[in-house]
PDB file of C-alpha atoms in Angstrom:
ATOM      1  CA  ALA A   1      44.739 -21.676 -42.851  1.00  0.00           C
ATOM      2  CA  GLN A   2      42.274 -18.973 -44.278  1.00  0.00           C
ATOM      3  CA  SER A   3      40.611 -19.716 -47.107  1.00  0.00           C
ATOM      4  CA  VAL A   4      37.821 -17.996 -49.087  1.00  0.00           C
ATOM      5  CA  SER A   5      35.112 -20.282 -51.261  1.00  0.00           C
ATOM      6  CA  GLN A   6      33.598 -19.247 -54.543  1.00  0.00           C
ATOM      7  CA  HIS A   7      30.863 -22.133 -54.827  1.00  0.00           C
ATOM      8  CA  ASN A   8      30.270 -22.116 -58.644  1.00  0.00           C
ATOM      9  CA  HIS A   9      33.161 -22.172 -61.212  1.00  0.00           C
ATOM     10  CA  HIS A  10      31.432 -21.576 -64.226  1.00  0.00           C
ATOM     11  CA  VAL A  11      27.666 -19.913 -64.154  1.00  0.00           C
ATOM     12  CA  ILE A  12      25.831 -19.828 -67.467  1.00  0.00           C
ATOM     13  CA  LEU A  13      22.299 -17.469 -67.397  1.00  0.00           C
ATOM     14  CA  SER A  14      20.078 -15.389 -69.981  1.00  0.00           C
ATOM     15  CA  GLU A  15      19.679 -12.173 -69.808  1.00  0.00           C
ATOM     16  CA  ALA A  16      17.068 -10.820 -67.216  1.00  0.00           C
ATOM     17  CA  ALA A  17      17.782 -13.208 -64.717  1.00  0.00           C
ATOM     18  CA  SER A  18      18.748 -12.734 -61.531  1.00  0.00           C
ATOM     19  CA  LEU A  19      22.249 -13.631 -59.790  1.00  0.00           C
ATOM     20  CA  GLU A  20      23.569 -14.821 -56.890  1.00  0.00           C
ATOM     21  CA  LEU A  21      27.457 -15.728 -57.007  1.00  0.00           C
ATOM     22  CA  GLY A  22      28.165 -17.208 -53.651  1.00  0.00           C
ATOM     23  CA  CYS A  23      31.582 -16.275 -51.226  1.00  0.00           C
ATOM     24  CA  ASN A  24      32.154 -17.919 -47.884  1.00  0.00           C
ATOM     25  CA  TYR A  25      35.261 -17.339 -46.015  1.00  0.00           C
ATOM     26  CA  SER A  26      37.365 -19.368 -42.806  1.00  0.00           C
ATOM     27  CA  TYR A  27      38.530 -16.667 -40.600  1.00  0.00           C
ATOM     28  CA  GLY A  28      36.643 -15.767 -37.444  1.00  0.00           C
ATOM     29  CA  GLY A  29      37.887 -12.327 -37.107  1.00  0.00           C
ATOM     30  CA  THR A  30      37.148  -9.071 -38.253  1.00  0.00           C
ATOM     31  CA  VAL A  31      37.588  -8.717 -41.717  1.00  0.00           C
ATOM     32  CA  ASN A  32      37.290  -6.101 -45.158  1.00  0.00           C
ATOM     33  CA  LEU A  33      35.515  -7.759 -47.888  1.00  0.00           C
ATOM     34  CA  PHE A  34      35.953  -7.382 -51.767  1.00  0.00           C
ATOM     35  CA  TRP A  35      34.291  -8.347 -55.072  1.00  0.00           C
ATOM     36  CA  TYR A  36      36.585  -7.753 -57.780  1.00  0.00           C
ATOM     37  CA  VAL A  37      35.734  -8.004 -61.592  1.00  0.00           C
ATOM     38  CA  GLN A  38      37.461  -9.237 -64.816  1.00  0.00           C
ATOM     39  CA  TYR A  39      35.508  -8.643 -67.863  1.00  0.00           C
ATOM     40  CA  PRO A  40      36.943  -9.746 -71.274  1.00  0.00           C
ATOM     41  CA  GLY A  41      40.444  -8.483 -72.200  1.00  0.00           C
ATOM     42  CA  GLN A  42      39.781  -5.909 -69.002  1.00  0.00           C
ATOM     43  CA  HIS A  43      42.231  -5.508 -66.219  1.00  0.00           C
ATOM     44  CA  LEU A  44      40.842  -6.530 -63.107  1.00  0.00           C
ATOM     45  CA  GLN A  45      38.708  -4.101 -60.922  1.00  0.00           C
ATOM     46  CA  LEU A  46      37.021  -3.373 -58.035  1.00  0.00           C
ATOM     47  CA  LEU A  47      33.500  -4.142 -57.904  1.00  0.00           C
ATOM     48  CA  LEU A  48      32.212  -3.308 -54.544  1.00  0.00           C
ATOM     49  CA  LYS A  49      33.535  -3.922 -50.434  1.00  0.00           C
ATOM     50  CA  TYR A  50      32.072  -3.729 -47.206  1.00  0.00           C
ATOM     51  CA  PHE A  51      34.373  -2.219 -44.401  1.00  0.00           C
ATOM     52  CA  SER A  52      31.937  -1.819 -41.888  1.00  0.00           C
ATOM     53  CA  GLY A  53      28.315  -0.879 -41.118  1.00  0.00           C
ATOM     54  CA  ASP A  54      25.518  -1.717 -43.338  1.00  0.00           C
ATOM     55  CA  PRO A  55      26.115  -5.186 -44.000  1.00  0.00           C
ATOM     56  CA  LEU A  56      24.389  -4.594 -47.672  1.00  0.00           C
ATOM     57  CA  VAL A  57      26.964  -2.678 -50.292  1.00  0.00           C
ATOM     58  CA  LYS A  58      26.122  -1.567 -53.253  1.00  0.00           C
ATOM     59  CA  GLY A  59      28.767  -1.427 -56.010  1.00  0.00           C
ATOM     60  CA  ILE A  60      28.991  -0.067 -59.878  1.00  0.00           C
ATOM     61  CA  LYS A  61      26.679  -1.787 -62.602  1.00  0.00           C
ATOM     62  CA  GLY A  62      23.351  -2.500 -60.052  1.00  0.00           C
ATOM     63  CA  PHE A  63      25.674  -5.014 -58.546  1.00  0.00           C
ATOM     64  CA  GLU A  64      25.323  -5.675 -54.198  1.00  0.00           C
ATOM     65  CA  ALA A  65      26.569  -7.751 -52.021  1.00  0.00           C
ATOM     66  CA  GLU A  66      25.246  -8.403 -48.139  1.00  0.00           C
ATOM     67  CA  PHE A  67      27.883  -9.415 -45.509  1.00  0.00           C
ATOM     68  CA  ILE A  68      26.468 -12.089 -43.129  1.00  0.00           C
ATOM     69  CA  LYS A  69      28.794 -12.390 -40.182  1.00  0.00           C
ATOM     70  CA  SER A  70      27.164 -15.454 -38.423  1.00  0.00           C
ATOM     71  CA  LYS A  71      27.569 -17.493 -42.104  1.00  0.00           C
ATOM     72  CA  PHE A  72      30.886 -15.926 -42.943  1.00  0.00           C
ATOM     73  CA  SER A  73      29.467 -15.012 -46.263  1.00  0.00           C
ATOM     74  CA  PHE A  74      29.430 -12.259 -48.673  1.00  0.00           C
ATOM     75  CA  ASN A  75      27.448 -13.392 -51.693  1.00  0.00           C
ATOM     76  CA  LEU A  76      27.156 -10.914 -54.724  1.00  0.00           C
ATOM     77  CA  ARG A  77      24.046 -10.318 -55.985  1.00  0.00           C
ATOM     78  CA  LYS A  78      22.380  -8.312 -59.083  1.00  0.00           C
ATOM     79  CA  PRO A  79      18.410  -8.438 -60.057  1.00  0.00           C
ATOM     80  CA  SER A  80      18.711  -8.829 -63.926  1.00  0.00           C
ATOM     81  CA  VAL A  81      21.625  -9.421 -65.264  1.00  0.00           C
ATOM     82  CA  GLN A  82      22.570  -8.148 -68.341  1.00  0.00           C
ATOM     83  CA  TRP A  83      25.027  -9.528 -71.613  1.00  0.00           C
ATOM     84  CA  SER A  84      27.737  -7.180 -70.502  1.00  0.00           C
ATOM     85  CA  ASP A  85      28.172  -8.684 -67.071  1.00  0.00           C
ATOM     86  CA  THR A  86      29.923 -11.537 -68.952  1.00  0.00           C
ATOM     87  CA  ALA A  87      32.930 -11.782 -66.813  1.00  0.00           C
ATOM     88  CA  GLU A  88      34.537 -13.129 -64.017  1.00  0.00           C
ATOM     89  CA  TYR A  89      34.288 -12.323 -60.563  1.00  0.00           C
ATOM     90  CA  PHE A  90      36.575 -12.581 -57.664  1.00  0.00           C
ATOM     91  CA  CYS A  91      35.600 -12.362 -54.079  1.00  0.00           C
ATOM     92  CA  ALA A  92      38.558 -11.446 -51.673  1.00  0.00           C
ATOM     93  CA  VAL A  93      38.774 -11.200 -47.483  1.00  0.00           C
ATOM     94  CA  LYS A  94      40.935  -8.972 -46.169  1.00  0.00           C
ATOM     95  CA  PRO A  95      41.409 -10.630 -42.250  1.00  0.00           C
ATOM     96  CA  LEU A  96      42.307  -7.797 -39.787  1.00  0.00           C
ATOM     97  CA  ASN A  97      45.113  -9.475 -38.176  1.00  0.00           C
ATOM     98  CA  MET A  98      48.637  -8.840 -38.102  1.00  0.00           C
ATOM     99  CA  ASP A  99      49.647 -12.274 -38.285  1.00  0.00           C
ATOM    100  CA  SER A 100      47.905 -12.339 -41.995  1.00  0.00           C
ATOM    101  CA  ASN A 101      50.096  -9.542 -42.582  1.00  0.00           C
ATOM    102  CA  TYR A 102      46.738  -7.894 -44.045  1.00  0.00           C
ATOM    103  CA  GLN A 103      47.014  -9.750 -46.953  1.00  0.00           C
ATOM    104  CA  LEU A 104      44.041 -10.346 -49.307  1.00  0.00           C
ATOM    105  CA  ILE A 105      43.056 -14.176 -49.491  1.00  0.00           C
ATOM    106  CA  TRP A 106      41.393 -14.729 -52.880  1.00  0.00           C
ATOM    107  CA  GLY A 107      38.903 -17.192 -53.850  1.00  0.00           C
ATOM    108  CA  ALA A 108      39.304 -19.157 -57.334  1.00  0.00           C
ATOM    109  CA  GLY A 109      36.864 -17.224 -59.076  1.00  0.00           C
ATOM    110  CA  THR A 110      33.251 -17.441 -61.135  1.00  0.00           C
ATOM    111  CA  LYS A 111      33.274 -17.204 -64.678  1.00  0.00           C
ATOM    112  CA  LEU A 112      29.965 -15.841 -65.470  1.00  0.00           C
ATOM    113  CA  ILE A 113      28.311 -16.069 -68.699  1.00  0.00           C
ATOM    114  CA  ILE A 114      25.031 -14.193 -69.619  1.00  0.00           C
ATOM    115  CA  LYS A 115      23.269 -15.680 -73.059  1.00  0.00           C
ATOM    116  CA  PRO A 116      21.974 -12.671 -74.679  1.00  0.00           C
TER     117      PRO A 116
ATOM    118  CA  ASP B   1      46.197   7.771 -69.104  1.00  0.00           C
ATOM    119  CA  GLY B   2      47.355   6.341 -65.678  1.00  0.00           C
ATOM    120  CA  GLY B   3      47.749   2.859 -64.880  1.00  0.00           C
ATOM    121  CA  ILE B   4      49.840  -0.381 -65.003  1.00  0.00           C
ATOM    122  CA  THR B   5      51.551  -1.881 -67.683  1.00  0.00           C
ATOM    123  CA  GLN B   6      53.401  -5.266 -67.977  1.00  0.00           C
ATOM    124  CA  SER B   7      55.188  -7.052 -70.663  1.00  0.00           C
ATOM    125  CA  PRO B   8      55.561  -8.892 -72.578  1.00  0.00           C
ATOM    126  CA  LYS B   9      51.744 -10.240 -72.947  1.00  0.00           C
ATOM    127  CA  TYR B  10      52.466 -13.717 -73.622  1.00  0.00           C
ATOM    128  CA  LEU B  11      56.338 -14.925 -72.567  1.00  0.00           C
ATOM    129  CA  PHE B  12      57.316 -18.384 -74.085  1.00  0.00           C
ATOM    130  CA  ARG B  13      60.183 -19.875 -72.113  1.00  0.00           C
ATOM    131  CA  LYS B  14      62.562 -23.069 -72.400  1.00  0.00           C
ATOM    132  CA  GLU B  15      63.239 -24.767 -69.053  1.00  0.00           C
ATOM    133  CA  GLY B  16      66.489 -23.918 -67.205  1.00  0.00           C
ATOM    134  CA  GLN B  17      66.336 -20.026 -68.731  1.00  0.00           C
ATOM    135  CA  ASN B  18      65.985 -17.073 -66.285  1.00  0.00           C
ATOM    136  CA  VAL B  19      62.894 -14.721 -67.496  1.00  0.00           C
ATOM    137  CA  THR B  20      62.139 -11.155 -66.156  1.00  0.00           C
ATOM    138  CA  LEU B  21      58.433 -10.096 -66.475  1.00  0.00           C
ATOM    139  CA  SER B  22      57.929  -6.182 -66.652  1.00  0.00           C
ATOM    140  CA  CYS B  23      55.395  -3.939 -64.214  1.00  0.00           C
ATOM    141  CA  GLU B  24      55.763  -0.119 -64.751  1.00  0.00           C
ATOM    142  CA  GLN B  25      52.822   2.118 -63.307  1.00  0.00           C
ATOM    143  CA  ASN B  26      52.441   5.765 -63.389  1.00  0.00           C
ATOM    144  CA  LEU B  27      49.978   6.293 -60.551  1.00  0.00           C
ATOM    145  CA  ASN B  28      52.750   7.460 -58.084  1.00  0.00           C
ATOM    146  CA  HIS B  29      51.702   4.618 -56.086  1.00  0.00           C
ATOM    147  CA  ASP B  30      54.212   3.224 -53.092  1.00  0.00           C
ATOM    148  CA  ALA B  31      53.335   0.196 -52.806  1.00  0.00           C
ATOM    149  CA  MET B  32      53.361  -2.592 -55.632  1.00  0.00           C
ATOM    150  CA  TYR B  33      52.429  -6.640 -55.958  1.00  0.00           C
ATOM    151  CA  TRP B  34      52.763  -9.864 -57.897  1.00  0.00           C
ATOM    152  CA  TYR B  35      50.367 -12.156 -57.986  1.00  0.00           C
ATOM    153  CA  ARG B  36      50.207 -15.361 -59.803  1.00  0.00           C
ATOM    154  CA  GLN B  37      46.997 -17.012 -61.006  1.00  0.00           C
ATOM    155  CA  ASP B  38      46.543 -20.884 -62.031  1.00  0.00           C
ATOM    156  CA  PRO B  39      43.293 -22.345 -63.062  1.00  0.00           C
ATOM    157  CA  GLY B  40      40.723 -23.114 -60.560  1.00  0.00           C
ATOM    158  CA  GLN B  41      42.906 -21.383 -57.721  1.00  0.00           C
ATOM    159  CA  GLY B  42      42.875 -17.386 -56.419  1.00  0.00           C
ATOM    160  CA  LEU B  43      45.539 -15.113 -56.715  1.00  0.00           C
ATOM    161  CA  ARG B  44      48.599 -15.972 -54.728  1.00  0.00           C
ATOM    162  CA  LEU B  45      50.930 -13.508 -53.533  1.00  0.00           C
ATOM    163  CA  ILE B  46      54.650 -14.030 -54.909  1.00  0.00           C
ATOM    164  CA  TYR B  47      56.293 -10.442 -53.571  1.00  0.00           C
ATOM    165  CA  TYR B  48      54.819  -7.119 -52.659  1.00  0.00           C
ATOM    166  CA  SER B  49      57.016  -4.013 -52.016  1.00  0.00           C
ATOM    167  CA  GLN B  50      55.848  -0.787 -49.725  1.00  0.00           C
ATOM    168  CA  ILE B  51      58.533   1.424 -50.517  1.00  0.00           C
ATOM    169  CA  VAL B  52      61.387   1.837 -53.535  1.00  0.00           C
ATOM    170  CA  ASN B  53      64.484  -0.330 -52.213  1.00  0.00           C
ATOM    171  CA  ASP B  54      62.478  -2.393 -49.728  1.00  0.00           C
ATOM    172  CA  PHE B  55      60.308  -5.820 -50.715  1.00  0.00           C
ATOM    173  CA  GLN B  56      59.147  -8.825 -48.416  1.00  0.00           C
ATOM    174  CA  LYS B  57      58.103 -12.611 -49.716  1.00  0.00           C
ATOM    175  CA  GLY B  58      54.455 -13.231 -50.400  1.00  0.00           C
ATOM    176  CA  ASP B  59      53.236 -16.515 -49.924  1.00  0.00           C
ATOM    177  CA  ILE B  60      54.967 -18.197 -52.671  1.00  0.00           C
ATOM    178  CA  ALA B  61      58.241 -16.597 -53.245  1.00  0.00           C
ATOM    179  CA  GLU B  62      60.411 -19.542 -54.067  1.00  0.00           C
ATOM    180  CA  GLY B  63      61.986 -19.457 -57.398  1.00  0.00           C
ATOM    181  CA  TYR B  64      61.277 -16.031 -57.441  1.00  0.00           C
ATOM    182  CA  SER B  65      62.906 -12.317 -57.099  1.00  0.00           C
ATOM    183  CA  VAL B  66      62.329  -8.714 -57.529  1.00  0.00           C
ATOM    184  CA  SER B  67      63.580  -5.462 -56.986  1.00  0.00           C
ATOM    185  CA  ARG B  68      62.457  -1.928 -56.508  1.00  0.00           C
ATOM    186  CA  GLU B  69      65.131   0.768 -57.714  1.00  0.00           C
ATOM    187  CA  LYS B  70      62.614   2.980 -58.959  1.00  0.00           C
ATOM    188  CA  LYS B  71      59.014   3.849 -57.866  1.00  0.00           C
ATOM    189  CA  GLU B  72      57.479   3.465 -60.839  1.00  0.00           C
ATOM    190  CA  SER B  73      58.730  -0.239 -61.755  1.00  0.00           C
ATOM    191  CA  PHE B  74      58.734  -3.395 -59.975  1.00  0.00           C
ATOM    192  CA  PRO B  75      60.191  -6.551 -62.332  1.00  0.00           C
ATOM    193  CA  LEU B  76      59.879  -9.860 -61.439  1.00  0.00           C
ATOM    194  CA  THR B  77      62.194 -12.591 -62.478  1.00  0.00           C
ATOM    195  CA  VAL B  78      61.361 -16.064 -62.950  1.00  0.00           C
ATOM    196  CA  THR B  79      64.289 -18.519 -61.902  1.00  0.00           C
ATOM    197  CA  SER B  80      65.152 -21.949 -63.172  1.00  0.00           C
ATOM    198  CA  ALA B  81      64.577 -22.761 -59.097  1.00  0.00           C
ATOM    199  CA  GLN B  82      60.706 -22.156 -59.953  1.00  0.00           C
ATOM    200  CA  LYS B  83      59.324 -25.730 -60.530  1.00  0.00           C
ATOM    201  CA  ASN B  84      56.301 -24.977 -61.990  1.00  0.00           C
ATOM    202  CA  PRO B  85      56.384 -21.604 -63.653  1.00  0.00           C
ATOM    203  CA  THR B  86      53.363 -22.058 -66.365  1.00  0.00           C
ATOM    204  CA  ALA B  87      51.030 -19.128 -65.327  1.00  0.00           C
ATOM    205  CA  PHE B  88      49.437 -15.942 -65.391  1.00  0.00           C
ATOM    206  CA  TYR B  89      51.039 -13.037 -63.753  1.00  0.00           C
ATOM    207  CA  LEU B  90      49.119 -10.436 -62.268  1.00  0.00           C
ATOM    208  CA  CYS B  91      51.041  -7.152 -60.960  1.00  0.00           C
ATOM    209  CA  ALA B  92      49.646  -4.620 -59.009  1.00  0.00           C
ATOM    210  CA  SER B  93      49.683  -1.169 -57.441  1.00  0.00           C
ATOM    211  CA  SER B  94      47.905   0.795 -54.216  1.00  0.00           C
ATOM    212  CA  ILE B  95      48.572   4.050 -53.047  1.00  0.00           C
ATOM    213  CA  GLU B  96      50.183   2.718 -49.472  1.00  0.00           C
ATOM    214  CA  GLY B  97      51.572  -0.630 -48.476  1.00  0.00           C
ATOM    215  CA  LEU B  98      49.816  -3.663 -46.564  1.00  0.00           C
ATOM    216  CA  GLY B  99      47.795  -2.676 -43.292  1.00  0.00           C
ATOM    217  CA  PRO B 100      44.518  -2.006 -41.604  1.00  0.00           C
ATOM    218  CA  SER B 101      43.446   0.744 -43.314  1.00  0.00           C
ATOM    219  CA  TYR B 102      41.658   0.738 -46.577  1.00  0.00           C
ATOM    220  CA  ASN B 103      43.571   0.565 -49.769  1.00  0.00           C
ATOM    221  CA  GLU B 104      42.706  -0.407 -53.011  1.00  0.00           C
ATOM    222  CA  GLN B 105      44.908  -2.218 -55.681  1.00  0.00           C
ATOM    223  CA  PHE B 106      45.057  -1.531 -59.063  1.00  0.00           C
ATOM    224  CA  PHE B 107      45.733  -4.071 -61.256  1.00  0.00           C
ATOM    225  CA  GLY B 108      47.878  -4.738 -65.156  1.00  0.00           C
ATOM    226  CA  PRO B 109      46.583  -6.776 -67.643  1.00  0.00           C
ATOM    227  CA  GLY B 110      48.801  -9.891 -66.944  1.00  0.00           C
ATOM    228  CA  THR B 111      51.480 -11.802 -68.458  1.00  0.00           C
ATOM    229  CA  ARG B 112      51.219 -14.910 -69.679  1.00  0.00           C
ATOM    230  CA  LEU B 113      54.058 -17.328 -69.256  1.00  0.00           C
ATOM    231  CA  THR B 114      54.700 -20.677 -70.772  1.00  0.00           C
ATOM    232  CA  VAL B 115      57.466 -23.303 -70.195  1.00  0.00           C
ATOM    233  CA  LEU B 116      58.387 -25.113 -72.885  1.00  0.00           C
TER     234      LEU B 116
END
């Protein structure tokens, strides 16, 4: 079965530290890739997405993610985190395959806590 | 303000009772979705509807039922047949239904259901 793995369930960093959250998926075909974020008390919202082209995509609030096809990965990065980045981050993959019904397959999420 | 509302925020149910979770959107989206989120797991699709008066089962539809009589509304009933209903339920909507083209899903705030 297709799956999405987020390696760390909890990450704690100090402000100004660099961030990298891992995301790997198990589908070998063409995919669309997403990172969603849920800030405390807020709705789940789209952070960034990859469809095609440049494998390095930029999202809101200084986040970026790199698609490495050979590694089936789509890691999320930010060079310098802020306290306001405290949130839960979800990776999601959409296999472009009719058999999958084009559903999103979600990772379990990573809770990020930034210490002021 | 355009968006998705879910009610109630918290819901308690006795075993053996059916309960209905509300989801309303004023985004004029054709498609609506219900997901279930459990600790340490990604979102899992329960049901989705791509158009009024039509809906399809997702990966974990057993013990749940839905209706889509109006474009704005997609209520989810958790029946007594659902063996482990305690979870966080998220409703989402998108302009179009599932397919190969880009289709951002917008999420509501969620309902936390606890079975006593």
